[in-house]
GROMACS .gro file of C-alpha atoms in nm:
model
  348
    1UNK     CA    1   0.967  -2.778   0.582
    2UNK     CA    2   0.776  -2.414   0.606
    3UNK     CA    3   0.695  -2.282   0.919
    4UNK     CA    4   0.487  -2.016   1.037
    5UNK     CA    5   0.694  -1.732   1.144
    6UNK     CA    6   0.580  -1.503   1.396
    7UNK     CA    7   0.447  -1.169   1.318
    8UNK     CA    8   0.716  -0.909   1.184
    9UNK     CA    9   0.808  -0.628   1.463
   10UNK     CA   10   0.715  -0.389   1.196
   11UNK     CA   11   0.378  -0.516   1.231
   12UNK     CA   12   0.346  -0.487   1.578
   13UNK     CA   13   0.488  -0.141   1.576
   14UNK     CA   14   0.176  -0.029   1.357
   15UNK     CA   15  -0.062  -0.190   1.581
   16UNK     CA   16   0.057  -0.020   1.867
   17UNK     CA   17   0.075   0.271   1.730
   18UNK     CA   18  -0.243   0.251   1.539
   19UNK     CA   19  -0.140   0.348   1.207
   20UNK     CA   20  -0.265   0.135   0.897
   21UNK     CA   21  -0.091  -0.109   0.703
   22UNK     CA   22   0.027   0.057   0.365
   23UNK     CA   23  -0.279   0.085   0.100
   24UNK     CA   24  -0.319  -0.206  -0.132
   25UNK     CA   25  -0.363   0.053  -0.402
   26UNK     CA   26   0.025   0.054  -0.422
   27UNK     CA   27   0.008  -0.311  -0.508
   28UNK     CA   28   0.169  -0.324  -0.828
   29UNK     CA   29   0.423  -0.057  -0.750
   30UNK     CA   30   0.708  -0.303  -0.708
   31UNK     CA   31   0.970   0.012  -0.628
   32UNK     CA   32   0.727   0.223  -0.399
   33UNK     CA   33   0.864   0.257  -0.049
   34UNK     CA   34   0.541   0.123   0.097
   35UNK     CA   35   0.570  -0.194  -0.102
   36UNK     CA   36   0.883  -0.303   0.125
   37UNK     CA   37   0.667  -0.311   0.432
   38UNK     CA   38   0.470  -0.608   0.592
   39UNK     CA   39   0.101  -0.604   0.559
   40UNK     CA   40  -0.194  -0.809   0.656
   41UNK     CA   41  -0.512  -0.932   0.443
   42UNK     CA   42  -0.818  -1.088   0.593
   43UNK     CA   43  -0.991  -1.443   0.450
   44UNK     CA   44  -1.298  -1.608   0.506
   45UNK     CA   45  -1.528  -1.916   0.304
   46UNK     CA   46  -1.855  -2.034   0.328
   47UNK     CA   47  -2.009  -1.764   0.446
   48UNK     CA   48  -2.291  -1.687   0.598
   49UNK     CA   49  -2.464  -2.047   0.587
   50UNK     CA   50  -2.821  -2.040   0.695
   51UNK     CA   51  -3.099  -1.786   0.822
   52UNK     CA   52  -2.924  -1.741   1.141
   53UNK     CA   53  -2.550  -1.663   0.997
   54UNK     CA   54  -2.747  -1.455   0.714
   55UNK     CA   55  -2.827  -1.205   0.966
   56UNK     CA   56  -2.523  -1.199   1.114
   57UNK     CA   57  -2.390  -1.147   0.861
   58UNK     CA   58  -2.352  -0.774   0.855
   59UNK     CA   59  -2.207  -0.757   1.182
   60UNK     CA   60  -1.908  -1.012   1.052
   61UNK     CA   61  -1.858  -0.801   0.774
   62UNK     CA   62  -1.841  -0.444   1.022
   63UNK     CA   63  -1.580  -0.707   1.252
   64UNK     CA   64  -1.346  -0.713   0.996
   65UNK     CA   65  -1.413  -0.339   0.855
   66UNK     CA   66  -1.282  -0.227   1.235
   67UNK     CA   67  -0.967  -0.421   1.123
   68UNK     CA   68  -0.772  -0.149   1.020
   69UNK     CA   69  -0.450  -0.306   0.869
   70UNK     CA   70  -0.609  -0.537   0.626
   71UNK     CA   71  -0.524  -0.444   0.299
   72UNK     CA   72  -0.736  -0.640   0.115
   73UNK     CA   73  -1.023  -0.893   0.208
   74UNK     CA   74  -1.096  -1.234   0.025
   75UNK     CA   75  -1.400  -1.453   0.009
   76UNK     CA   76  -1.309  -1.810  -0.088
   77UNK     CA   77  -1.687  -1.868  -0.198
   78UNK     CA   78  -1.977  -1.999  -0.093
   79UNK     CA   79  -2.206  -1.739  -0.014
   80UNK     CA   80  -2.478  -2.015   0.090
   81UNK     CA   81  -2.523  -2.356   0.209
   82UNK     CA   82  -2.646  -2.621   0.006
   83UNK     CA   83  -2.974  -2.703   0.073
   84UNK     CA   84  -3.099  -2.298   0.042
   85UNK     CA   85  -3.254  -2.131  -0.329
   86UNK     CA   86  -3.007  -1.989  -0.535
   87UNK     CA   87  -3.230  -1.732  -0.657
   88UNK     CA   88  -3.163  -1.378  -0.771
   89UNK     CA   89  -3.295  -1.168  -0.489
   90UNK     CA   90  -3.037  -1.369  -0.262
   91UNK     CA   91  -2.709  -1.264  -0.499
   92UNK     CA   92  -2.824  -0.898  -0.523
   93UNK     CA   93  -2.862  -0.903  -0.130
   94UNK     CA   94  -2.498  -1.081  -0.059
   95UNK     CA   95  -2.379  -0.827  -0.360
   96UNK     CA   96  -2.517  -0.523  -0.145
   97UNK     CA   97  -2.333  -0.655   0.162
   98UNK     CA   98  -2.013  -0.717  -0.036
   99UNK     CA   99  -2.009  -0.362  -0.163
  100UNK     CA  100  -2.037  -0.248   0.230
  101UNK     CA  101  -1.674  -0.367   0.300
  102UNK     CA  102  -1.465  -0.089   0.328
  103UNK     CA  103  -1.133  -0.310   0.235
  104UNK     CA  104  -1.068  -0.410  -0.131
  105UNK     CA  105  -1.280  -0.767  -0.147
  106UNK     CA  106  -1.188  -1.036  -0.367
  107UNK     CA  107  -1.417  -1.308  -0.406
  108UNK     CA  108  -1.418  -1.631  -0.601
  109UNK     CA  109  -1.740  -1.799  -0.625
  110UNK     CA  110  -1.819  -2.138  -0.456
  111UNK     CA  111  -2.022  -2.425  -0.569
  112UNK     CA  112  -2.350  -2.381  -0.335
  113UNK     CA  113  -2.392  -2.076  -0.570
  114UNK     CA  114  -2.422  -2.247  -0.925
  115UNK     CA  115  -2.259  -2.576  -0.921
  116UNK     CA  116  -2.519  -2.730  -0.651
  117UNK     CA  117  -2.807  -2.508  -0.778
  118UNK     CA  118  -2.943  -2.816  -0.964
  119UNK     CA  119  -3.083  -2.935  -0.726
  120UNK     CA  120  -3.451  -2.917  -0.617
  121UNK     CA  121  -3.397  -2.758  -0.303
  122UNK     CA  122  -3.210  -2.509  -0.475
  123UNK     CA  123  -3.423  -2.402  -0.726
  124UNK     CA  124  -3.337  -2.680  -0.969
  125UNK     CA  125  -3.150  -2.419  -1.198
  126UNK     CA  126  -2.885  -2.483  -1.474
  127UNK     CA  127  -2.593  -2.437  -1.293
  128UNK     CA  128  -2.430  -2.218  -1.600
  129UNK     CA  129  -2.714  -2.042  -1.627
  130UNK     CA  130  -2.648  -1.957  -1.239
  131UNK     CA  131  -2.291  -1.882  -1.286
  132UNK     CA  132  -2.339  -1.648  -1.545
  133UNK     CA  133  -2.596  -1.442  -1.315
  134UNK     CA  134  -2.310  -1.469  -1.073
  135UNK     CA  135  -2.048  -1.325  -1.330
  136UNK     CA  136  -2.360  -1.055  -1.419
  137UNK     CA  137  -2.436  -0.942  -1.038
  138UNK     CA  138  -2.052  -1.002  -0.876
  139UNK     CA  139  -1.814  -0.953  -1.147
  140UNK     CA  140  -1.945  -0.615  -1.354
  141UNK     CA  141  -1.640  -0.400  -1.312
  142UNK     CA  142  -1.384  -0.671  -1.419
  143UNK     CA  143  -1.036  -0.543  -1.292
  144UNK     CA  144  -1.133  -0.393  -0.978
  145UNK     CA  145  -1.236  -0.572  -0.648
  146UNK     CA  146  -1.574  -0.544  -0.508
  147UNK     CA  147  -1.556  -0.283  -0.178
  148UNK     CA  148  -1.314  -0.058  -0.186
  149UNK     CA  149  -1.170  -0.033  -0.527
  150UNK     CA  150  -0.819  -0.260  -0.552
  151UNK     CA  151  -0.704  -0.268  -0.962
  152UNK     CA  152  -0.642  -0.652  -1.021
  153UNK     CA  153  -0.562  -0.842  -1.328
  154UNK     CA  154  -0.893  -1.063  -1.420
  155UNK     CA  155  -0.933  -1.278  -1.712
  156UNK     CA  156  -1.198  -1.114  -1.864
  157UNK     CA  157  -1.096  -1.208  -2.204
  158UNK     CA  158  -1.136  -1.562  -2.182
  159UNK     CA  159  -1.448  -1.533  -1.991
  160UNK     CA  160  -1.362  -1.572  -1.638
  161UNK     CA  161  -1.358  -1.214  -1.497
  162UNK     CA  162  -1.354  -1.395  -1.177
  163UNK     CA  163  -0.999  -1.561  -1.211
  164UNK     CA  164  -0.743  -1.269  -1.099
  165UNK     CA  165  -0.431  -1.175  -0.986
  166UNK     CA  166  -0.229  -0.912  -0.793
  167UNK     CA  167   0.109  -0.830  -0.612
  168UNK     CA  168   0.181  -0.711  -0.315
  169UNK     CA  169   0.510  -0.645  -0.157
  170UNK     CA  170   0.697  -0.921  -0.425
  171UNK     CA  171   0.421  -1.184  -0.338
  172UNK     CA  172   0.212  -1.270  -0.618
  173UNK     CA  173  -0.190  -1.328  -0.530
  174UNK     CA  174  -0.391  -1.540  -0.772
  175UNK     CA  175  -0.755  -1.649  -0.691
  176UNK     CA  176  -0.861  -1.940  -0.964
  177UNK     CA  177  -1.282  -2.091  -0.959
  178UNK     CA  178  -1.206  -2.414  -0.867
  179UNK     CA  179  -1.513  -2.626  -0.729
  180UNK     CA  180  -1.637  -2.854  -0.499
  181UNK     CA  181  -1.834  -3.148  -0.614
  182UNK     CA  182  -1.484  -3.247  -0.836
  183UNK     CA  183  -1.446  -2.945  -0.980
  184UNK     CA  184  -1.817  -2.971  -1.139
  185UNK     CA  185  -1.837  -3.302  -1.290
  186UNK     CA  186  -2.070  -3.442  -1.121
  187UNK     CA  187  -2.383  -3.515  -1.254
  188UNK     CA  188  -2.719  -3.250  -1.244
  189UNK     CA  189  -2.951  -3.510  -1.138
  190UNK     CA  190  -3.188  -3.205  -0.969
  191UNK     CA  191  -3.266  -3.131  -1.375
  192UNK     CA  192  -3.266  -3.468  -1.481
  193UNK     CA  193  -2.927  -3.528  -1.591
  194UNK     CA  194  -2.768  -3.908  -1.499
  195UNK     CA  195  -2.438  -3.818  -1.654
  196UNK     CA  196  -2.232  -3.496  -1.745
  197UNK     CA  197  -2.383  -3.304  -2.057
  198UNK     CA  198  -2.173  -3.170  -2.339
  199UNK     CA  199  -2.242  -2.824  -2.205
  200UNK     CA  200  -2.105  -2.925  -1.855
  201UNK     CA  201  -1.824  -3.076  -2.001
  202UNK     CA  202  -1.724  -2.804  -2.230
  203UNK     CA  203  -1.752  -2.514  -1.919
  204UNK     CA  204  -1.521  -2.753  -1.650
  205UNK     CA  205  -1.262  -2.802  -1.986
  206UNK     CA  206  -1.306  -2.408  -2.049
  207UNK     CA  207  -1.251  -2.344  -1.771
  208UNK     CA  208  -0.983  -2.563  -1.607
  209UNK     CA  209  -0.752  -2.450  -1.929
  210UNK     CA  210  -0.817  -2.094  -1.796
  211UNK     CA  211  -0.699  -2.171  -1.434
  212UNK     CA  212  -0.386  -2.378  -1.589
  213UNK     CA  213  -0.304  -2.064  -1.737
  214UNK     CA  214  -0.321  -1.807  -1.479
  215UNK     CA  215  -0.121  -2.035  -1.222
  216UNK     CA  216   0.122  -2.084  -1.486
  217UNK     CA  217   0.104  -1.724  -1.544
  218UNK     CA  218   0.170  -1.641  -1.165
  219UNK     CA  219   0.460  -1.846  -1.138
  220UNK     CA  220   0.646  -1.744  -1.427
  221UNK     CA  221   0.593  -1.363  -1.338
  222UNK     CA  222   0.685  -1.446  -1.000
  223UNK     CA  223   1.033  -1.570  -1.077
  224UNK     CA  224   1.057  -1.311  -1.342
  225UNK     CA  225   0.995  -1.044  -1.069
  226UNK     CA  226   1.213  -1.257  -0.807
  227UNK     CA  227   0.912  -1.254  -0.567
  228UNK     CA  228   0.952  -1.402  -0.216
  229UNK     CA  229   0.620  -1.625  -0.228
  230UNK     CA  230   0.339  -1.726  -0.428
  231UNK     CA  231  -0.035  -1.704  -0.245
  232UNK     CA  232  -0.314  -1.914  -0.451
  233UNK     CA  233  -0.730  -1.904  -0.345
  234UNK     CA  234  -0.950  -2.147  -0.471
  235UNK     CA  235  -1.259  -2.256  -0.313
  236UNK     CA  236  -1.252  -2.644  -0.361
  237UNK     CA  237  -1.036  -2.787  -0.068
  238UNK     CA  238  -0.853  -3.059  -0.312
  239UNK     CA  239  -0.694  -3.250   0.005
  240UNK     CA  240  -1.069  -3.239   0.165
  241UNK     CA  241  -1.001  -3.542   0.460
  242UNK     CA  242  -1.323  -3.629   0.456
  243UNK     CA  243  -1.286  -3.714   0.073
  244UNK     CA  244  -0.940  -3.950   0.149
  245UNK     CA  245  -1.112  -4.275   0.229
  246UNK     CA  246  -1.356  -4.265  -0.154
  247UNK     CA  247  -1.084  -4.098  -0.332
  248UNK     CA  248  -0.796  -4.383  -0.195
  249UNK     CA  249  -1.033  -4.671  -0.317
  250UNK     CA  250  -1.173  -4.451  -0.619
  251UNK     CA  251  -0.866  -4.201  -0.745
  252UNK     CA  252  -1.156  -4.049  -1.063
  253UNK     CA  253  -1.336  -3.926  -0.761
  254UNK     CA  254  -1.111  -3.662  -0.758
  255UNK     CA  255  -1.000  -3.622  -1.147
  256UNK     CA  256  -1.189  -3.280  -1.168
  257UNK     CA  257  -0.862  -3.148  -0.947
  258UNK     CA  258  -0.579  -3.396  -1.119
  259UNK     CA  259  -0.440  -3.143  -1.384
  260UNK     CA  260  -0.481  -2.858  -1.178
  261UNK     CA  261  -0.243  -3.040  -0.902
  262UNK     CA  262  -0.046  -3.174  -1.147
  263UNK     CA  263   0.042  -2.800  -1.264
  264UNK     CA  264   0.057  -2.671  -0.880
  265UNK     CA  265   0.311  -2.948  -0.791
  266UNK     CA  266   0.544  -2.850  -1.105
  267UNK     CA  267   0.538  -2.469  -1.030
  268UNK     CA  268   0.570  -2.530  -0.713
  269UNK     CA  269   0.891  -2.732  -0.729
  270UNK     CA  270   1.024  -2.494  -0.958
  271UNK     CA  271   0.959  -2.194  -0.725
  272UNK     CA  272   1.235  -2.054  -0.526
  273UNK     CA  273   1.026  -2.027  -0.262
  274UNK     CA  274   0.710  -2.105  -0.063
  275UNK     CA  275   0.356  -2.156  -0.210
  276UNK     CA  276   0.030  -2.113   0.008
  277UNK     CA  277  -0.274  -2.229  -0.110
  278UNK     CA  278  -0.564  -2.118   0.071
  279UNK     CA  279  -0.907  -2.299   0.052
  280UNK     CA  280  -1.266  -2.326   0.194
  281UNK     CA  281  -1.461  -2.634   0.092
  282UNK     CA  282  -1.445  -2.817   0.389
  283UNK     CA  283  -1.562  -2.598   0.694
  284UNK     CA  284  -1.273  -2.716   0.942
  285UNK     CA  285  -0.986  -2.494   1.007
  286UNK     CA  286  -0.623  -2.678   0.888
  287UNK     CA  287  -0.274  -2.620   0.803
  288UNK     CA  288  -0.037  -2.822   0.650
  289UNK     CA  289   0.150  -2.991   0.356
  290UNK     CA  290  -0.101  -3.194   0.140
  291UNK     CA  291   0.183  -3.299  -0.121
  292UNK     CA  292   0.465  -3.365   0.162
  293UNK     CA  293   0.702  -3.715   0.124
  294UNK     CA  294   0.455  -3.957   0.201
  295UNK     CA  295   0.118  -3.782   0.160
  296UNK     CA  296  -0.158  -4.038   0.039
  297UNK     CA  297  -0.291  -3.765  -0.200
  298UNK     CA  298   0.098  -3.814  -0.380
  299UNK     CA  299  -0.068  -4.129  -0.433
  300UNK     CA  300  -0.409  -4.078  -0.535
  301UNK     CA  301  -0.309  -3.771  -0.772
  302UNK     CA  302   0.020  -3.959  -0.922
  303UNK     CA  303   0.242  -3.696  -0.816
  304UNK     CA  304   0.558  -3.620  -0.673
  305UNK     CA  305   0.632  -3.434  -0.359
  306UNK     CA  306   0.605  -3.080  -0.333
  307UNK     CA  307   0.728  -2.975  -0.001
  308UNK     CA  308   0.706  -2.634  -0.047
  309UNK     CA  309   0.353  -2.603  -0.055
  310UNK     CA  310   0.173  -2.507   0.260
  311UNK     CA  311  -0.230  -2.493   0.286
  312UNK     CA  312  -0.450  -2.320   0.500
  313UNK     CA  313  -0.797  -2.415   0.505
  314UNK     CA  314  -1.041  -2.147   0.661
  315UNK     CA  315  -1.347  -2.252   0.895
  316UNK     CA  316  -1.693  -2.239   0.721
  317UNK     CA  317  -2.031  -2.315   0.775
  318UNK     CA  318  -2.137  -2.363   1.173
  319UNK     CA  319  -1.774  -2.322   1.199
  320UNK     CA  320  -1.736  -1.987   1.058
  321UNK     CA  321  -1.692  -1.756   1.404
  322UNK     CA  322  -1.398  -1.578   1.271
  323UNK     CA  323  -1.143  -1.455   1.001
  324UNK     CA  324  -0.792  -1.581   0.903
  325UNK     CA  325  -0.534  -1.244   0.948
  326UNK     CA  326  -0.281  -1.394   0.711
  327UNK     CA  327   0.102  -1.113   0.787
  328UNK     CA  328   0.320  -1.051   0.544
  329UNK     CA  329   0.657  -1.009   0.655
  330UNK     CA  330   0.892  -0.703   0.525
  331UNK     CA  331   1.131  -0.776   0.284
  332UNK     CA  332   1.396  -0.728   0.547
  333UNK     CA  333   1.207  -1.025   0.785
  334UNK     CA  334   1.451  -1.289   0.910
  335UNK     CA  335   1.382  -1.630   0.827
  336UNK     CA  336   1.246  -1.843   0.564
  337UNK     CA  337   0.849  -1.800   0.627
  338UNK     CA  338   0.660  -1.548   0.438
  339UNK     CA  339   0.302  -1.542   0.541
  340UNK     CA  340   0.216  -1.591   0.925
  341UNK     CA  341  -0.156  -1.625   1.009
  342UNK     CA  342  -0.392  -1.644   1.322
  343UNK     CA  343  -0.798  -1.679   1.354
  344UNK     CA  344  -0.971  -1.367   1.464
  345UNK     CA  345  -1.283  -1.387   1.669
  346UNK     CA  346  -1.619  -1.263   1.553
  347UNK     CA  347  -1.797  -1.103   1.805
  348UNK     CA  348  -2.049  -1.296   1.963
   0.00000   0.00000   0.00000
């Protein structure tokens, strides 16, 4: 079973003596000296929700700028809440506060920002028409992070400039759009729509192929590269509890996700070593082992056990008063455990 491992002493010797964690910009520079150290990213979801978090917003973003050793910053998506316009203005504002991150950014968009924008609240868009604009306004240098510039490898050529990947210190980072609301297959009823259209169809199938791929991808690089861990981001929460009871009685509920565990659980279990998977979705901070001997979702999904697999779901919404400071370990860390993490306080 994984456990969280405390924080490396190499780590604590840079915070005391105030020196920065080695720059991300070394990521893929397996044999660079600064690639055997431990270093520290930052992650937050659903983010900022409402007028009041809007304008803090700003102020969250300069609490985790004064973070020093972060190498890198991630956004599991959701740059709204549900029931607010998806218009343009509001992307090119969150886009002006992304770019004032002075960390490399990585950001994978939620549903609130196209999947939900059917509805009348929200503007009653097309969703793809939303998630293009999204691609357009977030995604317009694909293979470099928004803030500080971070090269990653996107998957531009299928489409999804959005889906990338990255290593760091023989982990392997790969941040798939994976949605809420089953992945996108529910229906638009905001525009009409009683039942998924050909075009919705065709986008989930597009674009759940693409997400198979890069996990696939990850993995098999990973043990190519003998990497220690494998770190995936998504922004659906998969193993949302609140979802357990309807998705027990009604396992389709949840079909949008089935493949995409499916493929998780067999890398996984192939892996010599531990998987995180790191989610939003769901607004309550949780750790544990979703596909552990015994889960119900082994159940619900069809699938074995994959014990090796350790999630982390950051706070969102009313919830979100701080970051997750996911550690690294060195390579020369005792111990089986990888990735160590605590919540950070915003400031008030």
């Amino acid at each position: 079973m994984l456990v969280k491992t405390a924080v490396t002493a190499v780590v604590a010797l840079l915070s005391l003596t105030g020196i920065a964690a080695p720059s991300a910009a070394s990521a893929h520079a397996s044999d660079d000296p600064s690639s055997q150290q431990a270093f520290s990213f930052g992650v937050i979801g659903d983010i900022p929700y409402g007028d009041a978090e809007i304008a803090k917003f700003p102020s969250r973003i300069q609490d985790i700028n004064a973070d020093r050793g972060l190498d890198f910053v991630a956004h599991v998506g959701d740059i709204k809440n549900g029931s607010s316009v998806c218009s343009d203005e509001y992307f090119a504002y969150i886009r002006s506060e992304f770019d004032s991150f002075e960390h490399p950014l990585v950001y994978t968009p939620g549903d609130n920002e196209w999947v939900d924008c059917h509805r009348g609240n929200n503007g009653a868009y097309n969703p793809l028409e939303r998630l293009d604009k999204l691609r357009e306004v977030f995604f317009d240098a694909p293979g470099k992070t928004l803030g500080r510039t971070m090269p990653v490898t996107s998957q531009e050529a299928l489409g999804l400039p959005e889906n990338v990947r990255f290593t760091r210190n023989r982990v392997a980072f790969s941040v798939v759009n994976v949605q809420g609301s089953n992945n996108s297959l529910l229906p638009w009823t905001g525009i009409g729509e009683t039942a998924v259209t050909p075009e919705q169809q065709a986008e989930v199938d597009h674009r759940t192929k693409a997400v198979l791929e890069q996990v696939r991808d990850t993995f098999s690089d990973a043990t190519r590269r003998n990497d220690r861990a494998v770190v995936l981001m998504t922004q659906a929460d998969m193993f949302d509890p609140s979802l357990l009871d309807a998705a027990t009685a009604n396992p389709d509920s949840v079909s949008g996700f089935r493949e995409i565990v499916r493929t998780i659980t067999e890398e996984t279990n192939r892996f010599d070593g531990p998987v995180y998977l790191i989610n939003g979705d769901s607004h309550v901070y949780a750790e544990n082992q979703p596909l552990a001997e015994g889960s119900p979702w082994l159940t619900i999904y069809g699938q074995q056990a994959a014990d090796d697999l350790q999630r982390i779901t950051v706070d969102g919404s009313a919830n979100a008063t701080n970051y997750v400071r996911f550690t690294v370990a060195a390579n020369s860390a005792p111990g089986p455990g990888v990735l160590s993490w605590e919540k950070v306080p915003f400031r008030p």
